[in-house]
Short mmCIF file of C-alpha atoms in Angstrom, two decimals:
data_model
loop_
_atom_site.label_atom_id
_atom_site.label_comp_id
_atom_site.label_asym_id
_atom_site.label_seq_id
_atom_site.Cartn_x
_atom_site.Cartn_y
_atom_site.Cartn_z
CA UNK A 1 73.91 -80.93 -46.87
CA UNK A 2 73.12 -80.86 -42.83
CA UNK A 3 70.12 -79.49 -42.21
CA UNK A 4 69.71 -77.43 -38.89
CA UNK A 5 66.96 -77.84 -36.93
CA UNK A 6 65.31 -74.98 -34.94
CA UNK A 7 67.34 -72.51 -37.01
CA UNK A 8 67.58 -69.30 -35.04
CA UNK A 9 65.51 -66.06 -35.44
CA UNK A 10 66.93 -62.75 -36.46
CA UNK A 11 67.01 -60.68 -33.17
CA UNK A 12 64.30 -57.92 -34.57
CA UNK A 13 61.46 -61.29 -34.91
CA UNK A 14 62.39 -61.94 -31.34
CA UNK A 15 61.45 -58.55 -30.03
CA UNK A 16 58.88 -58.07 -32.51
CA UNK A 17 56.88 -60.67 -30.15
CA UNK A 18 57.73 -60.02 -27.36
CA UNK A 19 56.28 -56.67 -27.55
CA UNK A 20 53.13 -58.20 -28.79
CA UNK A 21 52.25 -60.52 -26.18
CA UNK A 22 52.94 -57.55 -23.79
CA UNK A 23 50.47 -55.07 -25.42
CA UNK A 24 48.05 -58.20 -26.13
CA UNK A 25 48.01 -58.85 -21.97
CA UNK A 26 44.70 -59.57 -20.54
CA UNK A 27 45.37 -57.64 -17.58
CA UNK A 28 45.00 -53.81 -19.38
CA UNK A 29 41.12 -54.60 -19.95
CA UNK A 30 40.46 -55.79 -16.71
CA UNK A 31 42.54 -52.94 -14.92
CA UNK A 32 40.39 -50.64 -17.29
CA UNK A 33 37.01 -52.37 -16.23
CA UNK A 34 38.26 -51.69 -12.64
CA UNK A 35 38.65 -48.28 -12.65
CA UNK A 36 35.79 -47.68 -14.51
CA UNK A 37 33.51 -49.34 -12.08
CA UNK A 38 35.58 -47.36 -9.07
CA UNK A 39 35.04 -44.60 -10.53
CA UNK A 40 31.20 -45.35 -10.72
CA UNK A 41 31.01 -46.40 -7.27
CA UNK A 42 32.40 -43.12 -6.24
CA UNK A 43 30.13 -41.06 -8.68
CA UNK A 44 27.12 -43.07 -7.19
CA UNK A 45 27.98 -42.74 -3.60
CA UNK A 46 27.97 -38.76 -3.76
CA UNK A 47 25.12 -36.89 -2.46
CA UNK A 48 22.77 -35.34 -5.36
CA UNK A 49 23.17 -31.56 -4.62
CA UNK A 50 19.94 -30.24 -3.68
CA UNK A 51 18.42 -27.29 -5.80
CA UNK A 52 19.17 -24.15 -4.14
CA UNK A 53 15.32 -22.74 -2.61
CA UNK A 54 14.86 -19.38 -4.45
CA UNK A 55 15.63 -16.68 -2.05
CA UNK A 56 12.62 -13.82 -1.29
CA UNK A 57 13.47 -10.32 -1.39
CA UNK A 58 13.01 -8.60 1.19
CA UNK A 59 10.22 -6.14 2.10
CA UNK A 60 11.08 -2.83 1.59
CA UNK A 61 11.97 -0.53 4.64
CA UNK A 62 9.42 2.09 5.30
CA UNK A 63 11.30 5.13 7.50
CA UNK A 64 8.05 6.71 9.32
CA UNK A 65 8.44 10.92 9.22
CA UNK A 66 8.45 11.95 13.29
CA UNK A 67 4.94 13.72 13.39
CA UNK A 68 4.73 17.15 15.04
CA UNK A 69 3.30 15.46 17.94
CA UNK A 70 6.20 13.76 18.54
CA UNK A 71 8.89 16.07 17.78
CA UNK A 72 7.53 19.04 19.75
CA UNK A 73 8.95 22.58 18.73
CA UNK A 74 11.47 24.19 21.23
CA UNK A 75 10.02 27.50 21.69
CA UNK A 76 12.43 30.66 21.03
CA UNK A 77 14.68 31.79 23.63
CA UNK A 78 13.14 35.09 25.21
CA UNK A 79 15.84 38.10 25.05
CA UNK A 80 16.74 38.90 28.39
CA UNK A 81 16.32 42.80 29.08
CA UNK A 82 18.79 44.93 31.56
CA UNK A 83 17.69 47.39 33.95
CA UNK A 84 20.23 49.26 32.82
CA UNK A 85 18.46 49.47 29.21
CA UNK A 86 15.53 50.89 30.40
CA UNK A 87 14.19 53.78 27.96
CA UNK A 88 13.11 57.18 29.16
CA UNK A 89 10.89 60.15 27.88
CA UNK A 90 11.81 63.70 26.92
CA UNK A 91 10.24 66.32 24.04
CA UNK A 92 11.50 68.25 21.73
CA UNK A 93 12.37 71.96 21.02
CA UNK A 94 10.23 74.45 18.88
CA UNK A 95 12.69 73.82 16.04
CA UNK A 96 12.16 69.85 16.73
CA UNK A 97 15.95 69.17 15.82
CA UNK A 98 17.01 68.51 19.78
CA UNK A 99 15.49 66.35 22.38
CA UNK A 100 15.43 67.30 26.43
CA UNK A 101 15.74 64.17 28.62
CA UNK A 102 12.89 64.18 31.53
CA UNK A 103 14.75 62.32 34.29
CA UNK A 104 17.44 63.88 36.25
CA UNK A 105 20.62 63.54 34.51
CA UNK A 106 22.15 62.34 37.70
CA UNK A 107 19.84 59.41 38.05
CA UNK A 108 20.88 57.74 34.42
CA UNK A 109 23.37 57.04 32.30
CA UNK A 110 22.48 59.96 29.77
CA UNK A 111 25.44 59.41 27.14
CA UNK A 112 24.05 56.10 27.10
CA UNK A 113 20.80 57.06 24.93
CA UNK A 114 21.75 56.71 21.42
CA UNK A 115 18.14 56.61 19.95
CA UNK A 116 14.75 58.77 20.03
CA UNK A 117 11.39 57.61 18.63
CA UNK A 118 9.76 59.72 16.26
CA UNK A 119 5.21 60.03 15.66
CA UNK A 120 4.33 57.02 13.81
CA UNK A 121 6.74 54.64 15.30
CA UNK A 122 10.03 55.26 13.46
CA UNK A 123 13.18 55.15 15.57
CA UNK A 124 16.23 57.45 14.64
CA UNK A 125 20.03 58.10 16.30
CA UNK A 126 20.48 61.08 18.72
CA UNK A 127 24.21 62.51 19.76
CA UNK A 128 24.30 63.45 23.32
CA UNK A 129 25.10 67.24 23.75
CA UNK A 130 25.81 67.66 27.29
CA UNK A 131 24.16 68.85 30.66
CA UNK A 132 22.14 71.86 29.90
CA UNK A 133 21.83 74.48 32.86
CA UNK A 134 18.32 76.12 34.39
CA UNK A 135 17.62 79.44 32.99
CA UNK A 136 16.66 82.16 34.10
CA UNK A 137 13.23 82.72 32.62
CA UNK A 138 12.09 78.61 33.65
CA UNK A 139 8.58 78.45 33.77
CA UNK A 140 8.76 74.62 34.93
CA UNK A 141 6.43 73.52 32.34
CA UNK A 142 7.59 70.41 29.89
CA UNK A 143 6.99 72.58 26.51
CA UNK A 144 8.89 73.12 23.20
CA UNK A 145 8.73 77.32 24.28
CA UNK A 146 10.16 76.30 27.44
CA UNK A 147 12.53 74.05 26.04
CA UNK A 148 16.01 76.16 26.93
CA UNK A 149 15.05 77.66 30.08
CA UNK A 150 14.77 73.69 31.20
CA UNK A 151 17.88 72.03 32.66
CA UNK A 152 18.69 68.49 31.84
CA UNK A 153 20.05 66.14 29.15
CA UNK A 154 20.43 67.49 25.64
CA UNK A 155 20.43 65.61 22.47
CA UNK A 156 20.63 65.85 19.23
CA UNK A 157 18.80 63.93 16.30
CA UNK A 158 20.58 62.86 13.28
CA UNK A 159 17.47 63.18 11.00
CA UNK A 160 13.59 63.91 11.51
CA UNK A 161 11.85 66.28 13.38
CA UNK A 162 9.84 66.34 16.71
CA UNK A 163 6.87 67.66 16.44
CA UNK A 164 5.90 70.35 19.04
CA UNK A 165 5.08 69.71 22.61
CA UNK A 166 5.60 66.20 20.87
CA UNK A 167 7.09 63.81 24.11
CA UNK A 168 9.55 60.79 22.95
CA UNK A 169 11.02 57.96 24.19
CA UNK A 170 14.52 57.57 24.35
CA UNK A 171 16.75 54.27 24.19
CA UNK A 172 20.11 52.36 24.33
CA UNK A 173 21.45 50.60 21.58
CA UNK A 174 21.08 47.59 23.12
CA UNK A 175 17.81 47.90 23.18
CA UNK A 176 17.13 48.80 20.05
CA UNK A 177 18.41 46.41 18.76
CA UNK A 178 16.83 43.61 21.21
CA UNK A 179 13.54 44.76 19.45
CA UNK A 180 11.75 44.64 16.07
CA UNK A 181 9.83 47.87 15.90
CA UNK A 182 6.74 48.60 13.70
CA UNK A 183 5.43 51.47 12.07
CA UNK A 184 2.04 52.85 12.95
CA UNK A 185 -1.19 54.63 10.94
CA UNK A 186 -3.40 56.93 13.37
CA UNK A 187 -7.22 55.50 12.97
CA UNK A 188 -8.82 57.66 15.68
CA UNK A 189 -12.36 56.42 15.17
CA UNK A 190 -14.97 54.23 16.82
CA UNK A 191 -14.51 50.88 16.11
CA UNK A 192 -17.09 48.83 13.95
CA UNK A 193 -15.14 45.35 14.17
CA UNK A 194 -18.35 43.65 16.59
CA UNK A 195 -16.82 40.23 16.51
CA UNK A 196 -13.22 41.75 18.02
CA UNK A 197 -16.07 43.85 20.68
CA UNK A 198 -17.83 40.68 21.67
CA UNK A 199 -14.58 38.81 22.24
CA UNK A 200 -13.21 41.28 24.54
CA UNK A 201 -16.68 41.52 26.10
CA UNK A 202 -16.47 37.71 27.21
CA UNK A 203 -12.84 37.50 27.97
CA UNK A 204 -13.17 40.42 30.38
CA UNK A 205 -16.75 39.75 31.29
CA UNK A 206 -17.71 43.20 31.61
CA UNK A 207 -20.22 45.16 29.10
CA UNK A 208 -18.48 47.81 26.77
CA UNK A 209 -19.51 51.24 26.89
CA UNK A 210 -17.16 53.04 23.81
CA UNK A 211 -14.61 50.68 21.90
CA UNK A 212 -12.29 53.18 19.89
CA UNK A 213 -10.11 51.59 17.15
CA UNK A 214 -6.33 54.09 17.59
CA UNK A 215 -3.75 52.62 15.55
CA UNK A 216 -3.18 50.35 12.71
CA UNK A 217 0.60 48.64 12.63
CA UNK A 218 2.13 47.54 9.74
CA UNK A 219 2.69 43.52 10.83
CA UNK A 220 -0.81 43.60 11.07
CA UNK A 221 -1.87 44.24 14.96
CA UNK A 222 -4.85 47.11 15.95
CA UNK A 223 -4.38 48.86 19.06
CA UNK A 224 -7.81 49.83 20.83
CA UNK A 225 -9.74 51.38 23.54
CA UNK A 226 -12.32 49.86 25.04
CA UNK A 227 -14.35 51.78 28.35
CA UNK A 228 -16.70 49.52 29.82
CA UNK A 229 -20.03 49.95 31.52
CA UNK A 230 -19.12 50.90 35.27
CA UNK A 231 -20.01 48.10 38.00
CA UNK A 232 -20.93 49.86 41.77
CA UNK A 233 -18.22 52.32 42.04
CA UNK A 234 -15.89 50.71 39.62
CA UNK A 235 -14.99 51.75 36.41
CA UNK A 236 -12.48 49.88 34.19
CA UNK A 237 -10.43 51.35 31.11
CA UNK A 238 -8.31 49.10 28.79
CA UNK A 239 -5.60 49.49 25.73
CA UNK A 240 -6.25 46.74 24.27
CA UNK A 241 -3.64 45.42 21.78
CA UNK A 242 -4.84 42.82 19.00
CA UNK A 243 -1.35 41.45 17.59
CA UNK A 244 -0.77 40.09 14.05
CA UNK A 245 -1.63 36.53 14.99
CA UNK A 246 -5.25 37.89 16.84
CA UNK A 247 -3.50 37.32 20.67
CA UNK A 248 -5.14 39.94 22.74
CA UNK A 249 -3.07 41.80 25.16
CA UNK A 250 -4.74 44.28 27.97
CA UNK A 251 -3.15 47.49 29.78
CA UNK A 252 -5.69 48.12 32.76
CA UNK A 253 -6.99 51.45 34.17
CA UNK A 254 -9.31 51.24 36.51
CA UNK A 255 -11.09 54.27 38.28
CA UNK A 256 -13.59 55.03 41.09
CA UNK A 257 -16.56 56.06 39.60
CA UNK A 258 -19.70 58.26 41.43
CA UNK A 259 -23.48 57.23 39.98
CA UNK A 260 -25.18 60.91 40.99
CA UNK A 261 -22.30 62.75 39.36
CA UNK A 262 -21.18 60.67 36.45
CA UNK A 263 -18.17 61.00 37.14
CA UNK A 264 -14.78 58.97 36.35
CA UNK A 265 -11.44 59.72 38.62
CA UNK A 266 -9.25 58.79 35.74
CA UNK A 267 -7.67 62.54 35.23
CA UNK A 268 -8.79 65.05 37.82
CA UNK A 269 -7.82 67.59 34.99
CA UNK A 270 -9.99 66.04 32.67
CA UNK A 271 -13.10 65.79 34.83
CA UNK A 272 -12.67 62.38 34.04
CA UNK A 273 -13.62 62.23 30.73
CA UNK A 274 -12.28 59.82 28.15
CA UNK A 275 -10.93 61.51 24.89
CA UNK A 276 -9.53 59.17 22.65
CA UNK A 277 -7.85 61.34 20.55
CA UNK A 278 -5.70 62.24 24.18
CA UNK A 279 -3.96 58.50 23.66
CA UNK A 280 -0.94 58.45 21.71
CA UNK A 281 1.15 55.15 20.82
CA UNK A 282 4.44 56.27 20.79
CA UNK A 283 6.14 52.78 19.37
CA UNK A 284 4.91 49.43 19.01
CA UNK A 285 7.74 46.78 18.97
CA UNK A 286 8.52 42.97 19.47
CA UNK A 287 10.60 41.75 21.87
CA UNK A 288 11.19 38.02 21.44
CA UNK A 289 7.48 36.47 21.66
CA UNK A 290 6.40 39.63 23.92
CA UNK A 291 5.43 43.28 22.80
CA UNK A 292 6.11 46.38 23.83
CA UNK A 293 4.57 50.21 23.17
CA UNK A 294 4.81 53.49 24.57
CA UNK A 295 1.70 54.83 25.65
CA UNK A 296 1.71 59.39 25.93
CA UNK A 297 -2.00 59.57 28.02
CA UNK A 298 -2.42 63.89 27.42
CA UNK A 299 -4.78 65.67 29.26
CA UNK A 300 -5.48 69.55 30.31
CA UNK A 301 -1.83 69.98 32.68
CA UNK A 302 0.25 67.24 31.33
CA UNK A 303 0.67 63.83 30.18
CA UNK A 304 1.46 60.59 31.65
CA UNK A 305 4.22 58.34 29.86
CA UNK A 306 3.99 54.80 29.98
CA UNK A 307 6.37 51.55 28.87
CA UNK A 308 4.08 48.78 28.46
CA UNK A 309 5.96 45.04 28.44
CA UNK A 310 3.84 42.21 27.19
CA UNK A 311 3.62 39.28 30.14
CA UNK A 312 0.87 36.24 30.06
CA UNK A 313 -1.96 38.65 28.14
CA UNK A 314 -0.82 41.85 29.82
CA UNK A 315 0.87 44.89 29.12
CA UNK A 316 2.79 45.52 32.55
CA UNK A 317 3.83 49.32 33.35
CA UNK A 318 7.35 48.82 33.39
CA UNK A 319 8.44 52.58 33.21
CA UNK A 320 6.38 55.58 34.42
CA UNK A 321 6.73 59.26 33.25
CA UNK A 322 5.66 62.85 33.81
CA UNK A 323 5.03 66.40 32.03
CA UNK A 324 3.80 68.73 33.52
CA UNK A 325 2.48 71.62 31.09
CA UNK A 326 -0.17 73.84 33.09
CA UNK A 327 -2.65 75.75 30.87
CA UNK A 328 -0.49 76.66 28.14
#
């Protein structure tokens, strides 16, 4: 039998190698190695991140309140008053239920009063009644008796009473209602407030002679009377007005004044005497920042009628009236 050298493999041997001498290559280890060390390289060559610095918080915010020195207050608007508005005086009848306008009829607006105040400061409507005609039997005197025989403006009140030979004021609607109006308590006695006397002494630099405390208001003001200690020939009287916040506010009445008589020129019909009890506050009200009153001065024949406006410390005369009443 021939024997055959070198016999051939089966196919699957064959492959069976070949696939081992491909997986048992000594290039996959040193491809390996190689990346390896790339990727080393790489790792080594990147900067180390630095640690982040720890961040401070921040100081708080302190929002400073504007002082009131540097936010200064706007001061109120002051009202503005018309001409027009102006108030005027009258008095009553003897049944106190209609009011008799002083002024000419033909010099005002009369339909134009709406309002009348009352003793003690209250303020209440009037309707106008028409032009009332002279009588007969006009005696020319400003009194409740006299009251019809009187020509003029008539009104009517809506509620209260005028007391008799009582004068009033009477106003617009606008301005009442422009104002703030207070009520009032008669005091009528000499005043023992010394501190309030020795205040007025050294604002007005003049010695006091009577000091007369009149009214009480219910916001808190005094209304007084101070006569001072005459200086030559001079003689000075003075309404003096303490509002609620202590302000003083001065209405001046000055006088000639004779030594060897002692005697005042202030009201002829008074032999110039002062009689407190002869000054009547008809209203006290506010007007903006500013008062205002009604001052009734009475003596022996008549009575003078003032509207006081407050202005820098003063009351200015802004309205001036008349009654005439003889020796009734």
């Amino acid at each position: 039998m021939e024997v055959q050298k070198n016999p051939a493999r089966p196919t699957t041997d064959k492959n069976r190698r070949l696939r081992k001498r491909r997986t048992s290559s000594p290039l996959i280890p040193t491809l390996l190695i190689l990346l390896i060390a790339l990727a080393v390289t790489v790792t080594g060559c990147q900067k180390p991140e630095t640690p982040a610095e720890p961040v401070e918080p921040l100081p708080p915010v302190v929002v400073e309140e504007p002082s009131a020195e540097e936010v200064p207050e706007v001061p109120e608007a002051q009202p503005v008053h018309e001409p027009k508005d102006n108030p005027q005086f009258g008095y009553g009848d003897e049944q106190g239920i209609f009011a008799l306008l002083l002024s000419d009829p033909k010099t005002v607006n009369p339909e134009s009063y709406t309002h009348l105040s009352l003793p003690g400061g209250a303020v209440t409507e009037i309707k106008y009644e028409g032009i009332q005609p002279p009588g007969p039997n006009d005696t020319v005197m400003d009194i409740s008796s006299n009251f019809k025989q009187r020509y003029g403006a008539v009104y009517r009140l809506a509620g209260g009473k005028i007391p008799e030979n009582d004068s009033v004021t009477l106003m617009t609607a606008p301005f009442v209602s422009a104002r703030t109006f207070h009520n009032l308590t008669k005091v009528g006695t000499p005043s023992t407030d010394q501190a309030l006397l020795k205040k007025i002494e050294a604002e007005k630099k003049m010695v006091m002679k009577h000091f007369w405390h009149l009214y009480d208001a219910e916001n808190g003001a005094g209304i007084y009377l101070a006569q001072f200690e005459p200086q030559a020939d001079q003689a000075m009287l003075t309404l003096v007005l303490r509002d609620q916040e202590d302000a003083l506010w001065y209405a001046y009445f000055p006088a000639n004044y004779v030594k060897e008589l002692d005697l005042y020129s202030w009201r002829v019909d008074d032999g110039g005497e002062v009689h407190p009890e002869s000054f009547i506050v008809g209203w006290l009200a506010d007007f903006g920042s500013t008062p205002e009153l009604a001052l009734y001065w009475r003596g022996a024949e008549g009575e003078v009628l003032y509207w006081f406006r407050g202005d820098n410390g003063g009351l200015l005369k802004s309205h001036e009236g008349y009654r005439y009443w003889g020796a009734y």
